[in-house]
């Protein structure tokens, strides 16, 4: 039981890391192509980042669903999905009280959800700063050499 929960944690966090990396690259490419200075370019890049995070979090829930089902608990997909999404988006309130795979996996899935949503929020803040900093640098008379950078602090796509 505990092994399934731990596997879920590592699978979700690995998926989230890879997803954030890919979304960051997509965001940077979109900004470079459309331009951060154009209102529509920055809005499209930001919207694509948000859409990517929605898909990423859905994928994380799907991983949790499949791992709960693989734990031998005999739960049907729709019930396992409901269980996983309820735990992923809350603090484990859908965890059963008796001893089953889901009882152990539930709080671990909740922990993954908390980490994933916090990580996603930090990423969105970095994206919004990458859009805002070049515009502010230009209005203050500064110059930028790369999309998403400022004369004082370059943005390399890192999450704050």
CSV table of C-alpha atoms in Angstrom, one decimal:
chain,number,residue,atom,x,y,z
A,1,UNK,CA,0.0,0.0,0.0
A,2,UNK,CA,2.7,2.5,1.0
A,3,UNK,CA,4.7,1.6,-2.1
A,4,UNK,CA,1.8,2.6,-4.4
A,5,UNK,CA,1.5,5.9,-2.6
A,6,UNK,CA,5.2,6.6,-2.8
A,7,UNK,CA,5.2,5.6,-6.5
A,8,UNK,CA,2.4,8.0,-7.0
A,9,UNK,CA,4.3,10.9,-5.4
A,10,UNK,CA,7.4,10.3,-7.4
A,11,UNK,CA,5.5,9.8,-10.7
A,12,UNK,CA,3.4,13.0,-10.2
A,13,UNK,CA,6.4,15.1,-9.2
A,14,UNK,CA,8.5,13.8,-12.1
A,15,UNK,CA,5.6,14.4,-14.5
A,16,UNK,CA,5.1,17.9,-13.1
A,17,UNK,CA,8.8,18.8,-13.4
A,18,UNK,CA,8.8,17.6,-17.0
A,19,UNK,CA,5.6,19.4,-17.8
A,20,UNK,CA,6.8,22.7,-16.3
A,21,UNK,CA,10.0,22.4,-18.3
A,22,UNK,CA,8.0,21.9,-21.5
A,23,UNK,CA,5.5,24.7,-20.8
A,24,UNK,CA,8.3,27.1,-19.9
A,25,UNK,CA,10.0,26.4,-23.3
A,26,UNK,CA,6.6,26.9,-25.1
A,27,UNK,CA,6.1,30.1,-23.2
A,28,UNK,CA,9.6,31.4,-24.1
A,29,UNK,CA,9.2,30.4,-27.7
A,30,UNK,CA,5.7,32.1,-28.0
A,31,UNK,CA,7.1,35.3,-26.4
A,32,UNK,CA,10.0,35.3,-28.8
A,33,UNK,CA,7.8,34.7,-31.9
A,34,UNK,CA,4.9,37.1,-30.9
A,35,UNK,CA,6.9,39.6,-28.9
A,36,UNK,CA,6.4,40.5,-25.2
A,37,UNK,CA,5.8,44.2,-26.1
A,38,UNK,CA,2.7,43.5,-28.1
A,39,UNK,CA,-0.3,43.0,-25.8
A,40,UNK,CA,-1.7,40.1,-27.8
A,41,UNK,CA,1.7,38.3,-27.9
A,42,UNK,CA,2.1,38.3,-24.1
A,43,UNK,CA,-1.6,37.4,-23.6
A,44,UNK,CA,-1.4,34.4,-26.0
A,45,UNK,CA,1.9,33.2,-24.3
A,46,UNK,CA,0.3,33.5,-20.9
A,47,UNK,CA,-2.9,31.8,-22.0
A,48,UNK,CA,-0.9,28.9,-23.5
A,49,UNK,CA,1.0,28.6,-20.2
A,50,UNK,CA,-2.2,28.4,-18.2
A,51,UNK,CA,-3.8,25.9,-20.7
A,52,UNK,CA,-0.6,23.8,-20.4
A,53,UNK,CA,-0.8,23.8,-16.6
A,54,UNK,CA,-4.5,22.7,-16.7
A,55,UNK,CA,-3.5,19.8,-19.0
A,56,UNK,CA,-0.5,19.0,-16.8
A,57,UNK,CA,-2.6,18.9,-13.6
A,58,UNK,CA,-5.2,16.7,-15.3
A,59,UNK,CA,-2.3,14.3,-16.3
A,60,UNK,CA,-1.1,14.3,-12.7
A,61,UNK,CA,-4.6,13.3,-11.6
A,62,UNK,CA,-4.8,10.6,-14.3
A,63,UNK,CA,-1.4,9.2,-13.1
A,64,UNK,CA,-2.8,9.0,-9.5
A,65,UNK,CA,-6.0,7.3,-10.8
A,66,UNK,CA,-4.1,4.6,-12.6
A,67,UNK,CA,-1.8,4.0,-9.7
A,68,UNK,CA,-4.7,3.7,-7.3
A,69,UNK,CA,-6.3,1.2,-9.7
A,70,UNK,CA,-3.1,-0.7,-10.1
A,71,UNK,CA,-2.8,-1.1,-6.3
A,72,UNK,CA,-5.2,-4.0,-6.4
A,73,UNK,CA,-8.0,-2.2,-4.7
A,74,UNK,CA,-10.5,-3.3,-7.3
A,75,UNK,CA,-11.8,0.3,-7.7
A,76,UNK,CA,-13.4,1.1,-11.1
A,77,UNK,CA,-11.9,3.9,-13.2
A,78,UNK,CA,-14.6,6.4,-12.5
A,79,UNK,CA,-14.5,5.9,-8.7
A,80,UNK,CA,-10.6,5.9,-8.7
A,81,UNK,CA,-10.7,9.1,-10.8
A,82,UNK,CA,-13.2,10.8,-8.4
A,83,UNK,CA,-11.1,9.7,-5.5
A,84,UNK,CA,-7.8,11.0,-7.1
A,85,UNK,CA,-9.2,14.4,-8.1
A,86,UNK,CA,-11.0,14.9,-4.8
A,87,UNK,CA,-7.7,14.2,-3.0
A,88,UNK,CA,-5.5,16.1,-5.4
A,89,UNK,CA,-7.6,19.3,-5.1
A,90,UNK,CA,-8.2,19.1,-1.3
A,91,UNK,CA,-6.3,18.0,1.7
A,92,UNK,CA,-7.1,14.4,1.5
A,93,UNK,CA,-10.8,14.7,2.5
A,94,UNK,CA,-11.8,11.8,0.2
A,95,UNK,CA,-9.5,9.3,2.0
A,96,UNK,CA,-11.4,6.3,3.3
A,97,UNK,CA,-11.0,5.4,7.0
A,98,UNK,CA,-10.4,1.7,6.6
A,99,UNK,CA,-7.1,0.0,5.6
A,100,UNK,CA,-6.9,-0.1,1.8
A,101,UNK,CA,-4.5,1.1,-0.9
A,102,UNK,CA,-6.7,4.3,-1.2
A,103,UNK,CA,-6.4,5.0,2.5
A,104,UNK,CA,-2.6,5.3,2.2
A,105,UNK,CA,-2.5,6.8,-1.3
A,106,UNK,CA,-5.2,9.5,-0.5
A,107,UNK,CA,-3.1,11.7,1.8
A,108,UNK,CA,0.0,11.2,-0.5
A,109,UNK,CA,-2.1,12.3,-3.5
A,110,UNK,CA,-3.2,15.3,-1.5
A,111,UNK,CA,0.4,16.2,-0.8
A,112,UNK,CA,1.2,16.0,-4.5
A,113,UNK,CA,-1.7,18.3,-5.3
A,114,UNK,CA,-0.5,20.9,-2.8
A,115,UNK,CA,3.0,20.8,-4.2
A,116,UNK,CA,1.8,20.9,-7.8
A,117,UNK,CA,-0.5,23.8,-7.3
A,118,UNK,CA,2.1,25.7,-5.4
A,119,UNK,CA,4.7,25.0,-8.1
A,120,UNK,CA,2.2,26.0,-10.8
A,121,UNK,CA,1.4,29.3,-9.0
A,122,UNK,CA,5.1,30.1,-8.7
A,123,UNK,CA,5.6,29.4,-12.4
A,124,UNK,CA,2.7,31.7,-13.4
A,125,UNK,CA,4.2,34.5,-11.2
A,126,UNK,CA,7.5,34.0,-13.1
A,127,UNK,CA,5.7,34.1,-16.4
A,128,UNK,CA,3.9,37.3,-15.5
A,129,UNK,CA,7.2,38.9,-14.4
A,130,UNK,CA,8.9,37.8,-17.6
A,131,UNK,CA,6.1,39.7,-19.5
A,132,UNK,CA,6.1,42.8,-17.2
A,133,UNK,CA,9.9,43.3,-16.8
A,134,UNK,CA,10.8,44.0,-20.4
A,135,UNK,CA,7.9,46.4,-20.8
A,136,UNK,CA,8.9,48.3,-17.6
A,137,UNK,CA,12.6,48.3,-18.6
A,138,UNK,CA,11.7,49.8,-22.0
A,139,UNK,CA,9.6,52.6,-20.4
A,140,UNK,CA,12.3,53.3,-17.9
A,141,UNK,CA,14.8,53.8,-20.7
A,142,UNK,CA,16.5,50.4,-20.2
A,143,UNK,CA,17.3,48.0,-22.9
A,144,UNK,CA,16.9,44.2,-23.0
A,145,UNK,CA,18.9,41.7,-24.9
A,146,UNK,CA,16.6,38.8,-24.5
A,147,UNK,CA,12.9,38.3,-24.2
A,148,UNK,CA,12.0,38.2,-20.5
A,149,UNK,CA,15.2,39.7,-19.2
A,150,UNK,CA,16.0,43.0,-17.6
A,151,UNK,CA,19.3,44.9,-17.3
A,152,UNK,CA,19.5,44.1,-13.6
A,153,UNK,CA,18.2,40.5,-13.4
A,154,UNK,CA,17.8,38.1,-16.4
A,155,UNK,CA,14.9,35.8,-16.4
A,156,UNK,CA,16.0,32.3,-17.4
A,157,UNK,CA,12.7,30.6,-16.9
A,158,UNK,CA,13.4,29.7,-13.3
A,159,UNK,CA,10.6,29.3,-10.9
A,160,UNK,CA,10.8,31.6,-8.0
